[in-house]
Amino acid sequence: MRKQVTLLSGLALLAGTAFAQQNIPTKQAKLSKIAVSKGIENKKNEGVLKAGGDLLWSDPFDGTHVWTVGTGGQGTFILGDNSHAQITNATSGLTPYMGAMASTTAANGFAFFNGVQYLIGGAVDPQNTWVASEVIDFTGIQTISLTFEQRYRAFNSDVTYVEFSTDGGANWTFSEAVNVAVPTNGASAQNMITLDLPVGGTATGMVRFRWENLSDDDAFGSGYGWMVDDVNIYEGYGDNVSLMYTYSAVGVQELQYSKFPLTQAATAGNISFGAEFKNVGYNSQDASLHVTSGAYDATGSAVTTPAFTVDSVEILTIAGKPMPTVAGAADFTFEITAAGSLDVTADDSKTVPFEVTPYVYAVDSYDGTAASMEGSFEGWQSGTGDPAIGTMYEIFEDGEIGSIDIGIGEVDVEADYIGREFLGLIYKLNEGNGEFEYYDETDVKALEAAHFGSLVKMQLTTTIPVDAGLYLVMAGSFDGSPVPFAFSGMAPAGTTTGLNGATVTGLASDPATPNIVEAPIVRIDFQSYVGVNELENVAGISASPNPFTNATEISFDLKADAEVSIVVTDLAGRVVMTIPTANYNAGAQKVSIDGAALNAGVYNYTLTVGNNVVTKRIVKK
């Protein structure tokens, strides 16, 4: 058991805004080879081809146009292809760590920077390198829409920029960080990115792609690398906006959730909404936020936004969506609208999943697949003791916690982690002194092979009662034996928080996206599992995802080798599926349930292990 201590709160509570920013230490990540065999690729920041704009300039890095590389620090961009030694080298090449370039014309060549080689060599210095186009004539053109294909994998301190010069490269007046939402040590992003930027009719325009790393830490500086190809420049538009980030907020603390338990819904009140967007046209816009969710349909007040300016819009709590009091999906569709017509609407809207569940409370975006896990946390830079990471939950009504559910990320060498111990921790805000104080914890669990890329239920043999208030729920490990706690999706800055030894510490946001941070997969389950863990032969029985769309997995821990059978029945008791009896080894196990042919509704699954028979429910959407 952990020592019970009172900790000073290391963060400014949201207190009326979901967009608070913190200047606090970031997590650290170690160099990690990519699990290419799993075929997982990140698809964030997908480009949107904006029909109607005339193609002004194009280059596939085949020698048609001139590109110039330059550097102001360690290393430089290279013009090459997938056969280049800095791509293919088994020790210090890019392929083992982020895969080969898969752009449309990769065979013709592309530009790339290899940061891995400096980490492998253990000698990292600050890096500032670029690849710049030839001079391009934009006479008579006010804005452009630039697209390019890339391959990129994020590390700790590297930043990738697209920049524009109106005076032939003497000054770079436009600079925008891209890949800011790609998670550290997550999957590689192989995608197309679109940027809109002002060019002001210049006859001496230039575009460049720049890699920057300001850290000289030999273990955590530098980065993996960046590959750029297939650059296209189209004429831009006068009336055009682009939705960047969306937010929803619930309760006094205005926290954002992806899953909300029915047991807390009755007194939660309305859900308010916010969004950040950019006016990427050359005309000013009177823009508003429009949100729909089922029968809910509301539009917030308009804000006047000048050309090429980032702004925010909102729908206040008083006009927000009442929290649903029936379990089920209640997705939010966000849209940026304007007083007049817009030339392009393809990137003005986004649908965000939201669900009221029977028991589960969540902030993250994990959907039950390893592909939705986006990087992981193993500790803090300048660590001072046992690390933990988690998120805040507001409890509206008295309840009892039956489990803390923790996502475990994937790693290169599982054997290095198996056997390491982790647990769930709960701290509660003392409103009198403004401090988070130790509240309770789960039993310690040892990491097993079946845990990687999965949601692990830390079921409690005795439920933890909670009353109204603000709680910090975390996944914790022990100093010197880190466990990869997974991230999935983003949350408003100020909500992802943990322990650095005896200090409550918040996860810092990226300077390019100060209002959002990565969301750890640490959930509350209000369902009681008392008695389940005390069965003779089996423990930890759960289904995930639940509810499910097409398939779910039943997880369980066997205390010894045993025969296991599973039968799925409808509420009338009719058998709709049978998993034949099979022998399973002791330890964590998973059985896949293909429910694609089942009608939407509630079902029971009965798991038989020796003399133990357990029946639980699953829901097909």
Coordinates of C-alpha atoms in Angstrom, one line a residue:
M1 CA 0.0 0.0 0.0
R2 CA 1.1 3.5 -0.6
K3 CA 2.0 5.9 2.1
Q4 CA -1.0 8.2 2.8
V5 CA 0.2 11.7 2.3
T6 CA -1.4 15.2 1.8
L7 CA -0.1 16.9 -1.4
L8 CA -0.1 20.5 -2.4
S9 CA -2.2 20.9 -5.5
G10 CA 0.2 21.7 -8.3
L11 CA -2.3 23.1 -10.7
A12 CA -4.7 26.0 -11.1
L13 CA -8.2 24.5 -11.0
L14 CA -10.3 25.2 -14.0
A15 CA -12.7 27.3 -12.0
G16 CA -15.0 28.4 -14.8
T17 CA -12.9 27.8 -17.9
A18 CA -12.1 24.6 -19.8
F19 CA -9.1 26.3 -21.4
A20 CA -6.7 26.9 -18.6
Q21 CA -3.0 26.7 -19.4
Q22 CA -0.2 25.4 -17.2
N23 CA 3.5 25.8 -17.4
I24 CA 4.6 22.5 -15.8
P25 CA 7.0 19.7 -16.6
T26 CA 6.2 17.4 -19.6
K27 CA 6.4 13.7 -19.7
Q28 CA 9.5 11.9 -21.0
A29 CA 9.6 9.2 -23.7
K30 CA 12.4 7.0 -24.8
L31 CA 13.4 6.0 -28.3
S32 CA 11.2 3.2 -29.5
K33 CA 11.0 1.1 -32.6
I34 CA 7.7 1.1 -34.3
A35 CA 5.5 -2.0 -34.3
V36 CA 5.3 -2.1 -38.2
S37 CA 3.8 -5.5 -38.2
K38 CA 0.6 -4.2 -36.5
G39 CA 0.0 -1.8 -39.4
I40 CA -1.1 1.0 -37.1
E41 CA -0.8 4.5 -38.6
N42 CA -2.0 7.7 -37.2
K43 CA -4.4 9.7 -39.4
K44 CA -4.5 13.0 -37.6
N45 CA -4.3 16.3 -39.5
E46 CA -5.6 14.8 -42.7
G47 CA -5.6 17.4 -45.5
V48 CA -8.8 18.5 -47.2
L49 CA -8.6 19.1 -51.0
K50 CA -10.5 22.3 -51.6
A51 CA -12.1 22.0 -55.0
G52 CA -12.2 25.2 -57.1
G53 CA -8.8 26.6 -56.4
D54 CA -6.5 26.7 -59.5
L55 CA -3.3 24.7 -59.3
L56 CA -0.5 27.3 -59.2
W57 CA 2.6 25.2 -58.6
S58 CA 3.4 21.6 -58.0
D59 CA 6.5 19.4 -57.3
P60 CA 7.0 15.7 -56.5
F61 CA 10.7 16.0 -55.7
D62 CA 11.6 14.5 -59.1
G63 CA 14.1 17.2 -60.1
T64 CA 11.5 19.4 -62.0
H65 CA 12.0 22.2 -59.5
V66 CA 15.0 23.3 -57.4
W67 CA 14.9 22.7 -53.6
T68 CA 17.7 24.0 -51.4
V69 CA 18.6 22.4 -48.0
G70 CA 20.1 24.4 -45.2
T71 CA 21.0 24.1 -41.5
G72 CA 21.7 26.2 -38.5
G73 CA 22.5 23.4 -36.1
Q74 CA 23.1 19.6 -35.9
G75 CA 22.2 17.7 -39.1
T76 CA 20.5 18.6 -42.3
F77 CA 17.6 17.7 -44.6
I78 CA 18.5 15.2 -47.4
L79 CA 17.0 14.8 -50.8
G80 CA 16.7 11.0 -51.5
D81 CA 14.4 8.0 -51.6
N82 CA 13.6 4.9 -49.6
S83 CA 16.9 3.3 -50.7
H84 CA 19.0 5.9 -49.0
A85 CA 21.2 4.5 -46.2
Q86 CA 19.8 6.9 -43.7
I87 CA 16.4 5.4 -44.4
T88 CA 17.3 1.7 -44.5
N89 CA 20.1 1.4 -42.0
A90 CA 19.0 -1.3 -39.5
T91 CA 20.6 0.5 -36.5
S92 CA 20.2 4.2 -37.1
G93 CA 17.9 4.5 -40.2
L94 CA 14.4 5.7 -40.2
T95 CA 12.6 2.6 -41.4
P96 CA 13.0 0.6 -38.1
Y97 CA 11.7 3.5 -36.1
M98 CA 9.0 5.1 -38.3
G99 CA 8.7 3.0 -41.4
A100 CA 9.4 3.9 -45.1
M101 CA 7.9 6.8 -46.9
A102 CA 4.6 5.8 -48.6
S103 CA 3.7 9.0 -50.4
T104 CA 2.1 8.9 -53.9
T105 CA 5.4 9.5 -55.7
A106 CA 7.9 8.2 -53.1
A107 CA 9.8 6.4 -55.8
N108 CA 10.7 9.7 -57.4
G109 CA 12.3 10.9 -54.2
F110 CA 11.4 13.2 -51.3
A111 CA 13.0 15.4 -48.6
F112 CA 13.8 13.9 -45.2
F113 CA 15.6 14.5 -41.9
N114 CA 17.0 11.7 -39.8
G115 CA 17.0 12.5 -36.0
V116 CA 17.4 8.9 -34.9
Q117 CA 21.1 8.7 -35.8
Y118 CA 21.9 11.3 -33.1
L119 CA 20.0 9.5 -30.4
I120 CA 21.6 6.2 -31.3
G121 CA 25.0 7.9 -31.2
G122 CA 24.3 9.4 -27.9
A123 CA 25.3 12.9 -29.0
V124 CA 22.4 15.3 -29.4
D125 CA 22.8 19.0 -30.1
P126 CA 20.1 21.6 -31.0
Q127 CA 18.8 21.2 -34.5
N128 CA 17.5 23.7 -37.0
T129 CA 17.3 22.5 -40.6
W130 CA 15.1 23.2 -43.6
V131 CA 14.4 22.4 -47.2
A132 CA 13.2 25.5 -49.3
S133 CA 11.6 25.8 -52.6
E134 CA 12.7 28.0 -55.5
V135 CA 11.2 31.5 -55.9
I136 CA 7.5 31.3 -57.0
D137 CA 5.6 34.2 -58.6
F138 CA 2.2 34.8 -56.8
T139 CA 1.4 38.1 -58.6
G140 CA -2.3 38.8 -58.2
I141 CA -2.8 36.0 -55.7
Q142 CA -3.8 36.9 -52.1
T143 CA -4.0 33.5 -50.4
I144 CA -2.9 30.0 -51.2
S145 CA -3.8 26.5 -50.1
L146 CA -0.7 24.3 -49.8
T147 CA -0.9 20.5 -49.6
F148 CA 1.9 18.1 -49.0
E149 CA 2.3 14.4 -48.2
Q150 CA 4.4 13.4 -45.2
R151 CA 5.6 10.7 -42.9
Y152 CA 6.3 11.7 -39.3
R153 CA 6.5 10.2 -35.8
A154 CA 6.6 12.5 -32.8
F155 CA 9.2 12.4 -30.0
N156 CA 9.7 14.7 -27.0
S157 CA 11.0 18.1 -28.2
D158 CA 11.0 18.2 -32.0
V159 CA 8.7 20.6 -33.9
T160 CA 7.9 20.6 -37.6
Y161 CA 7.1 23.9 -39.4
V162 CA 5.8 25.0 -42.7
E163 CA 7.0 28.6 -43.5
F164 CA 6.5 31.2 -46.2
S165 CA 8.6 34.1 -47.4
T166 CA 7.4 37.0 -49.4
D167 CA 10.9 38.4 -50.2
G168 CA 12.8 35.5 -51.7
G169 CA 13.9 33.9 -48.4
A170 CA 15.3 37.0 -46.7
N171 CA 12.5 36.8 -44.0
W172 CA 10.0 34.1 -43.2
T173 CA 6.9 36.0 -42.2
F174 CA 4.5 33.0 -41.9
S175 CA 5.4 30.1 -39.7
E176 CA 3.0 27.4 -38.6
A177 CA 3.8 24.3 -36.6
V178 CA 2.2 21.1 -38.0
N179 CA 1.9 17.7 -36.4
V180 CA 1.2 19.3 -33.0
A181 CA -1.6 16.8 -32.2
V182 CA 0.5 13.7 -33.1
P183 CA 1.1 11.9 -29.8
T184 CA 4.7 11.3 -28.6
N185 CA 5.9 7.8 -29.3
G186 CA 2.7 6.9 -31.0
A187 CA 2.2 5.5 -34.5
S188 CA 3.7 7.1 -37.5
A189 CA 1.5 9.6 -39.4
Q190 CA 1.5 8.9 -43.1
N191 CA -0.9 11.5 -44.5
M192 CA -1.6 14.7 -46.4
I193 CA -1.6 18.0 -44.7
T194 CA -3.4 21.2 -46.0
L195 CA -2.4 24.7 -44.9
D196 CA -3.9 28.0 -46.0
L197 CA -1.6 31.0 -45.9
P198 CA -1.5 34.6 -47.1
V199 CA 0.9 35.5 -49.9
G200 CA -0.1 39.1 -50.6
G201 CA 0.5 39.0 -54.3
T202 CA 4.2 38.7 -54.0
A203 CA 6.3 37.9 -57.0
T204 CA 9.1 36.4 -54.9
G205 CA 7.4 33.9 -52.7
M206 CA 9.1 30.8 -51.2
V207 CA 7.9 27.8 -49.2
R208 CA 10.1 25.8 -46.8
F209 CA 9.7 22.9 -44.4
R210 CA 11.7 23.3 -41.2
W211 CA 12.7 20.8 -38.4
E212 CA 13.6 22.2 -35.0
N213 CA 14.8 20.6 -31.8
L214 CA 16.1 22.9 -29.1
S215 CA 17.1 20.1 -26.6
D216 CA 20.6 18.8 -26.2
D217 CA 19.6 15.9 -24.0
D218 CA 21.3 12.8 -25.4
A219 CA 18.4 10.5 -24.4
F220 CA 15.3 12.6 -24.8
G221 CA 16.3 15.3 -27.4
S222 CA 16.4 15.2 -31.2
G223 CA 13.5 13.1 -32.6
Y224 CA 12.7 10.3 -35.0
G225 CA 12.5 12.2 -38.3
W226 CA 10.3 13.8 -41.0
M227 CA 9.7 13.0 -44.6
V228 CA 8.1 15.5 -47.1
D229 CA 6.8 14.9 -50.6
D230 CA 4.3 15.9 -53.3
V231 CA 3.9 19.6 -52.7
N232 CA 0.9 21.3 -54.4
I233 CA -0.1 25.0 -54.2
Y234 CA -3.6 26.1 -55.1
E235 CA -5.2 29.5 -55.3
G236 CA -6.9 30.3 -52.0
Y237 CA -10.3 31.8 -51.1
G238 CA -11.7 35.0 -49.7
D239 CA -14.3 33.4 -47.5
N240 CA -13.0 30.3 -45.8
V241 CA -12.7 29.1 -42.1
S242 CA -11.2 26.0 -40.7
L243 CA -12.3 24.2 -37.4
M244 CA -9.3 23.4 -35.3
Y245 CA -10.3 22.1 -31.9
T246 CA -13.6 21.4 -30.1
Y247 CA -14.5 21.3 -26.4
S248 CA -17.4 20.3 -24.3
A249 CA -17.7 21.1 -20.6
V250 CA -19.9 19.8 -17.7
G251 CA -20.3 20.8 -14.1
V252 CA -18.9 23.5 -11.8
Q253 CA -15.3 22.5 -12.8
E254 CA -16.3 22.6 -16.6
L255 CA -14.5 19.3 -17.3
Q256 CA -14.8 17.4 -20.6
Y257 CA -15.8 13.8 -20.8
S258 CA -16.2 11.2 -23.5
K259 CA -18.3 8.8 -21.5
F260 CA -20.7 9.8 -18.7
P261 CA -22.2 7.3 -16.2
L262 CA -26.0 7.2 -15.9
T263 CA -25.6 7.2 -12.1
Q264 CA -24.2 10.7 -12.2
A265 CA -26.4 12.2 -15.0
A266 CA -29.5 13.4 -13.2
T267 CA -27.8 16.3 -11.4
A268 CA -25.0 17.1 -14.0
G269 CA -26.9 20.0 -15.6
N270 CA -26.2 21.3 -19.1
I271 CA -23.3 20.6 -21.4
S272 CA -21.6 23.7 -22.7
F273 CA -19.5 23.8 -25.9
G274 CA -16.5 25.7 -27.3
A275 CA -14.3 25.6 -30.4
E276 CA -11.2 27.2 -31.8
F277 CA -11.1 28.0 -35.5
K278 CA -9.0 29.9 -38.0
N279 CA -10.1 32.4 -40.6
V280 CA -8.1 31.2 -43.5
G281 CA -9.6 33.5 -46.1
Y282 CA -8.6 37.1 -46.9
N283 CA -12.0 38.5 -45.8
S284 CA -13.1 39.2 -42.2
Q285 CA -15.8 36.8 -40.9
D286 CA -18.6 37.0 -38.4
A287 CA -18.3 33.4 -37.2
S288 CA -20.5 31.4 -34.8
L289 CA -20.5 27.9 -33.2
H290 CA -23.3 25.6 -34.2
V291 CA -23.8 22.3 -32.3
T292 CA -26.3 19.5 -32.9
S293 CA -26.8 16.4 -30.9
G294 CA -30.0 14.4 -31.4
A295 CA -32.9 16.9 -31.0
Y296 CA -30.5 19.5 -29.6
D297 CA -29.7 22.3 -32.1
A298 CA -28.1 25.6 -30.9
T299 CA -25.9 28.4 -32.3
G300 CA -23.8 30.7 -30.1
S301 CA -23.1 34.4 -30.5
A302 CA -21.0 35.6 -33.4
V303 CA -17.4 36.9 -33.2
T304 CA -15.8 39.1 -35.8
T305 CA -12.5 37.5 -36.8
P306 CA -9.9 39.2 -39.1
A307 CA -8.2 37.3 -42.0
F308 CA -5.7 34.6 -40.9
T309 CA -6.5 34.9 -37.2
V310 CA -7.3 32.1 -34.7
D311 CA -10.4 32.8 -32.6
S312 CA -12.7 31.0 -30.3
V313 CA -16.5 30.7 -30.2
E314 CA -18.8 29.1 -27.6
I315 CA -22.3 28.1 -26.5
L316 CA -22.8 29.0 -22.9
T317 CA -24.1 26.5 -20.2
I318 CA -27.5 28.3 -20.1
A319 CA -28.0 27.4 -23.8
G320 CA -26.2 24.0 -23.5
K321 CA -27.5 20.5 -24.1
P322 CA -29.1 18.9 -21.0
M323 CA -27.2 15.8 -19.9
P324 CA -29.1 12.8 -21.3
T325 CA -30.6 10.6 -18.6
V326 CA -30.9 7.5 -20.9
A327 CA -27.9 5.4 -21.7
G328 CA -26.8 5.5 -25.3
A329 CA -24.7 7.5 -27.8
A330 CA -25.3 11.3 -27.9
D331 CA -22.5 12.4 -30.3
F332 CA -21.9 16.1 -30.7
T333 CA -21.5 17.7 -34.2
F334 CA -19.6 21.0 -34.2
E335 CA -19.8 23.4 -37.1
I336 CA -18.3 26.9 -37.7
T337 CA -20.8 29.0 -39.5
A338 CA -20.5 32.6 -40.9
A339 CA -22.9 35.4 -41.5
G340 CA -22.4 35.1 -45.3
S341 CA -21.7 32.0 -47.5
L342 CA -18.3 30.3 -47.3
D343 CA -16.4 29.2 -50.3
V344 CA -15.3 25.9 -48.7
T345 CA -17.1 23.9 -45.9
A346 CA -15.3 20.6 -46.0
D347 CA -13.1 21.4 -43.0
D348 CA -15.7 23.5 -41.0
S349 CA -17.3 20.7 -39.0
K350 CA -16.5 17.7 -36.8
T351 CA -18.5 15.0 -35.0
V352 CA -17.2 14.1 -31.5
P353 CA -18.3 10.8 -29.9
F354 CA -20.1 11.1 -26.6
E355 CA -21.9 8.4 -24.7
V356 CA -24.0 8.0 -21.6
T357 CA -23.1 4.6 -20.1
P358 CA -24.6 2.5 -17.4
Y359 CA -21.5 2.8 -15.1
V360 CA -18.3 4.0 -16.9
Y361 CA -16.8 7.6 -16.6
A362 CA -14.1 8.5 -19.1
V363 CA -12.2 11.4 -20.6
D364 CA -10.2 9.6 -23.2
S365 CA -11.1 8.5 -26.8
Y366 CA -10.2 4.8 -26.5
D367 CA -12.6 2.7 -28.5
G368 CA -11.5 -0.8 -27.5
T369 CA -8.8 -1.1 -30.2
A370 CA -5.0 -0.9 -29.9
A371 CA -5.0 1.5 -32.8
S372 CA -6.9 4.1 -30.7
M373 CA -4.1 4.1 -28.1
E374 CA -1.8 7.0 -29.1
G375 CA 1.5 6.9 -27.2
S376 CA 2.1 6.3 -23.6
F377 CA 3.4 7.8 -20.3
E378 CA 6.3 6.1 -18.4
G379 CA 7.5 9.0 -16.1
W380 CA 8.3 12.6 -15.8
Q381 CA 11.4 14.5 -16.8
S382 CA 13.4 15.2 -13.6
G383 CA 11.5 12.4 -11.9
T384 CA 11.6 12.6 -8.1
G385 CA 9.9 9.3 -7.1
D386 CA 7.0 7.1 -8.0
P387 CA 5.2 8.4 -11.1
A388 CA 1.5 8.5 -11.8
I389 CA -0.7 10.0 -14.5
G390 CA -4.5 10.5 -14.6
T391 CA -7.3 12.9 -15.0
M392 CA -9.9 14.8 -13.0
Y393 CA -13.5 13.8 -12.5
E394 CA -16.3 15.7 -10.8
I395 CA -18.6 13.5 -8.8
F396 CA -22.2 14.9 -8.8
E397 CA -24.0 12.3 -6.7
D398 CA -22.9 9.8 -4.0
G399 CA -21.7 6.6 -5.4
E400 CA -19.4 3.6 -5.1
I401 CA -16.5 2.9 -7.3
G402 CA -16.1 -0.7 -8.3
S403 CA -13.1 -0.5 -10.5
I404 CA -10.5 1.8 -12.0
D405 CA -9.8 0.9 -15.6
I406 CA -6.3 1.6 -16.9
G407 CA -5.1 1.5 -20.5
I408 CA -1.7 -0.1 -21.1
G409 CA 0.2 0.9 -24.2
E410 CA 2.3 -1.3 -26.5
V411 CA 6.1 -1.5 -26.2
D412 CA 8.9 -2.9 -28.3
V413 CA 10.1 -5.6 -25.9
E414 CA 7.3 -6.8 -23.7
A415 CA 9.6 -9.0 -21.7
D416 CA 11.3 -5.9 -20.3
Y417 CA 8.0 -4.8 -18.7
I418 CA 6.3 -8.0 -17.7
G419 CA 6.1 -8.3 -13.9
R420 CA 6.3 -4.6 -13.2
E421 CA 3.6 -3.5 -10.8
F422 CA 1.0 -0.8 -11.1
L423 CA -2.2 0.4 -9.3
G424 CA -5.0 2.8 -9.4
L425 CA -4.9 5.9 -7.1
I426 CA -7.7 8.3 -6.0
Y427 CA -7.1 11.8 -4.6
K428 CA -9.8 14.2 -3.6
L429 CA -9.7 18.0 -3.6
N430 CA -10.0 19.5 -0.1
E431 CA -12.0 22.6 -0.9
G432 CA -11.1 24.2 2.4
N433 CA -7.3 24.3 1.8
G434 CA -7.3 23.9 -2.0
E435 CA -5.1 20.7 -1.8
F436 CA -5.5 17.3 -3.3
E437 CA -5.4 14.7 -0.6
Y438 CA -4.9 10.9 -0.7
Y439 CA -8.3 9.2 -0.7
D440 CA -7.9 5.5 -1.7
E441 CA -6.2 3.0 -4.0
T442 CA -6.7 -0.4 -5.7
D443 CA -4.6 -3.4 -5.0
V444 CA -1.3 -3.7 -6.9
K445 CA -1.3 -5.7 -10.1
A446 CA 1.7 -7.2 -12.0
L447 CA 1.9 -6.5 -15.7
E448 CA 1.2 -9.4 -18.0
A449 CA 1.6 -10.0 -21.7
A450 CA -2.2 -9.8 -22.3
H451 CA -2.3 -6.3 -20.8
F452 CA -0.4 -4.5 -23.6
G453 CA -2.7 -2.6 -26.0
S454 CA -5.6 -3.3 -23.7
L455 CA -7.8 -1.8 -20.9
V456 CA -7.1 -3.5 -17.6
K457 CA -9.8 -3.5 -14.9
M458 CA -8.5 -2.9 -11.4
Q459 CA -11.5 -4.4 -9.7
L460 CA -12.0 -3.7 -6.0
T461 CA -12.9 -6.4 -3.5
T462 CA -14.5 -3.7 -1.5
T463 CA -16.2 -0.7 -3.3
I464 CA -14.9 2.8 -2.7
P465 CA -17.7 5.2 -1.6
V466 CA -17.4 8.8 -3.0
D467 CA -19.5 11.8 -2.4
A468 CA -19.9 15.1 -4.4
G469 CA -16.6 16.8 -5.2
L470 CA -13.5 16.9 -7.4
Y471 CA -11.4 13.8 -7.7
L472 CA -8.0 13.0 -9.3
V473 CA -7.9 9.4 -10.5
M474 CA -4.6 8.1 -11.6
A475 CA -2.6 5.1 -12.8
G476 CA 0.6 4.7 -10.8
S477 CA 3.8 2.7 -11.0
F478 CA 7.0 2.5 -9.0
D479 CA 10.2 4.5 -9.3
G480 CA 12.7 2.6 -11.6
S481 CA 10.1 0.2 -13.0
P482 CA 7.9 2.3 -15.3
V483 CA 4.7 1.0 -16.8
P484 CA 3.5 2.3 -20.2
F485 CA 0.1 4.0 -19.4
A486 CA -1.6 4.7 -22.6
F487 CA -3.0 8.0 -24.0
S488 CA -6.0 8.3 -26.4
G489 CA -7.3 11.6 -27.7
M490 CA -7.0 15.1 -26.4
A491 CA -8.4 17.0 -23.4
P492 CA -8.5 20.6 -22.3
A493 CA -5.2 21.8 -20.8
G494 CA -5.3 21.5 -17.0
T495 CA -7.1 18.2 -16.7
T496 CA -4.3 15.7 -17.3
T497 CA -2.5 15.5 -14.0
G498 CA -0.4 13.1 -12.0
L499 CA 2.2 12.5 -9.3
N500 CA 5.9 13.2 -9.6
G501 CA 7.0 11.5 -6.4
A502 CA 5.3 13.6 -3.7
T503 CA 4.2 16.5 -6.0
V504 CA 0.9 16.8 -7.9
T505 CA 2.1 17.7 -11.4
G506 CA 0.1 18.6 -14.5
L507 CA 1.0 17.6 -18.1
A508 CA 2.2 20.6 -20.0
S509 CA 0.6 21.5 -23.3
D510 CA 2.6 22.0 -26.5
P511 CA 3.4 25.7 -27.1
A512 CA 1.7 25.5 -30.5
T513 CA -1.5 24.1 -28.9
P514 CA -1.6 25.7 -25.5
N515 CA -5.3 24.8 -24.8
I516 CA -5.1 21.0 -25.2
V517 CA -3.1 18.0 -23.8
E518 CA -3.1 14.3 -24.3
A519 CA -5.7 12.3 -22.4
P520 CA -4.6 9.2 -20.4
I521 CA -6.8 6.2 -20.4
V522 CA -7.8 6.1 -16.7
R523 CA -11.5 5.5 -16.1
I524 CA -14.0 5.1 -13.2
D525 CA -16.4 2.2 -13.2
F526 CA -19.3 2.5 -10.8
Q527 CA -20.3 -1.2 -11.2
S528 CA -19.6 -3.4 -8.2
Y529 CA -17.4 -6.4 -8.7
V530 CA -17.5 -7.5 -5.1
G531 CA -17.5 -11.3 -5.1
V532 CA -16.1 -11.6 -8.6
N533 CA -12.5 -11.4 -7.5
E534 CA -13.2 -14.0 -4.8
L535 CA -14.2 -16.8 -7.1
E536 CA -12.2 -20.0 -6.8
N537 CA -10.8 -20.1 -10.3
V538 CA -11.3 -16.8 -12.1
A539 CA -11.2 -13.1 -11.6
G540 CA -11.3 -9.8 -13.5
I541 CA -14.1 -10.7 -15.8
S542 CA -15.1 -7.9 -18.2
A543 CA -16.1 -7.0 -21.8
S544 CA -14.5 -4.2 -23.8
P545 CA -15.8 -2.3 -25.6
N546 CA -19.2 -2.4 -23.9
P547 CA -21.5 -1.3 -25.5
F548 CA -20.0 -2.5 -28.8
T549 CA -20.8 -2.1 -32.5
N550 CA -19.6 -5.2 -34.2
A551 CA -17.2 -7.0 -31.8
T552 CA -16.1 -7.1 -28.2
E553 CA -13.5 -9.0 -26.2
I554 CA -14.2 -10.8 -22.9
S555 CA -11.2 -10.6 -20.6
F556 CA -10.6 -12.7 -17.5
D557 CA -7.7 -13.8 -15.2
L558 CA -7.4 -17.6 -14.5
K559 CA -5.8 -18.6 -11.2
A560 CA -4.7 -21.9 -12.8
D561 CA -4.9 -23.7 -16.1
A562 CA -8.6 -24.5 -16.8
E563 CA -11.3 -25.3 -19.4
V564 CA -13.4 -22.3 -20.2
S565 CA -16.6 -22.0 -22.2
I566 CA -18.7 -19.0 -23.0
V567 CA -22.4 -18.8 -23.9
V568 CA -24.2 -15.7 -25.1
T569 CA -28.0 -15.4 -24.6
D570 CA -30.6 -12.8 -25.1
L571 CA -32.8 -11.5 -22.3
A572 CA -35.4 -14.3 -23.0
G573 CA -32.7 -16.9 -22.3
R574 CA -32.3 -18.0 -25.9
V575 CA -28.7 -19.0 -26.9
V576 CA -27.5 -16.7 -29.7
M577 CA -23.8 -17.7 -29.6
T578 CA -21.5 -20.4 -28.1
I579 CA -17.8 -20.3 -27.7
P580 CA -16.7 -23.9 -27.6
T581 CA -14.9 -25.2 -24.5
A582 CA -11.2 -24.8 -24.7
N583 CA -8.2 -25.1 -22.5
Y584 CA -6.6 -21.8 -21.3
N585 CA -3.4 -21.2 -19.4
A586 CA -3.3 -19.4 -16.0
G587 CA -3.1 -15.6 -16.2
A588 CA -4.8 -12.9 -18.3
Q589 CA -6.9 -14.2 -21.2
K590 CA -9.1 -12.7 -23.9
V591 CA -11.8 -14.2 -26.1
S592 CA -13.2 -12.3 -29.1
I593 CA -16.9 -12.1 -29.6
D594 CA -18.1 -11.4 -33.1
G595 CA -21.5 -9.8 -32.7
A596 CA -21.9 -8.3 -36.1
A597 CA -24.9 -10.5 -36.8
L598 CA -26.6 -9.8 -33.5
N599 CA -29.5 -7.3 -33.4
A600 CA -29.0 -4.2 -31.3
G601 CA -29.9 -4.8 -27.6
V602 CA -28.9 -6.3 -24.3
Y603 CA -27.4 -9.7 -24.0
N604 CA -26.0 -11.9 -21.2
Y605 CA -22.7 -13.8 -21.5
T606 CA -22.1 -16.8 -19.1
L607 CA -18.5 -17.8 -18.5
T608 CA -17.9 -21.2 -17.1
V609 CA -14.6 -22.1 -15.5
G610 CA -14.6 -25.4 -13.6
N611 CA -17.2 -25.0 -10.9
N612 CA -17.4 -21.3 -11.3
V613 CA -20.2 -19.8 -13.4
V614 CA -20.4 -16.1 -13.9
T615 CA -23.1 -14.2 -15.9
K616 CA -22.7 -10.6 -17.0
R617 CA -24.2 -8.2 -19.5
I618 CA -23.1 -6.8 -22.8
V619 CA -24.9 -4.3 -25.0
K620 CA -24.9 -4.3 -28.8
K621 CA -25.4 -0.8 -30.3

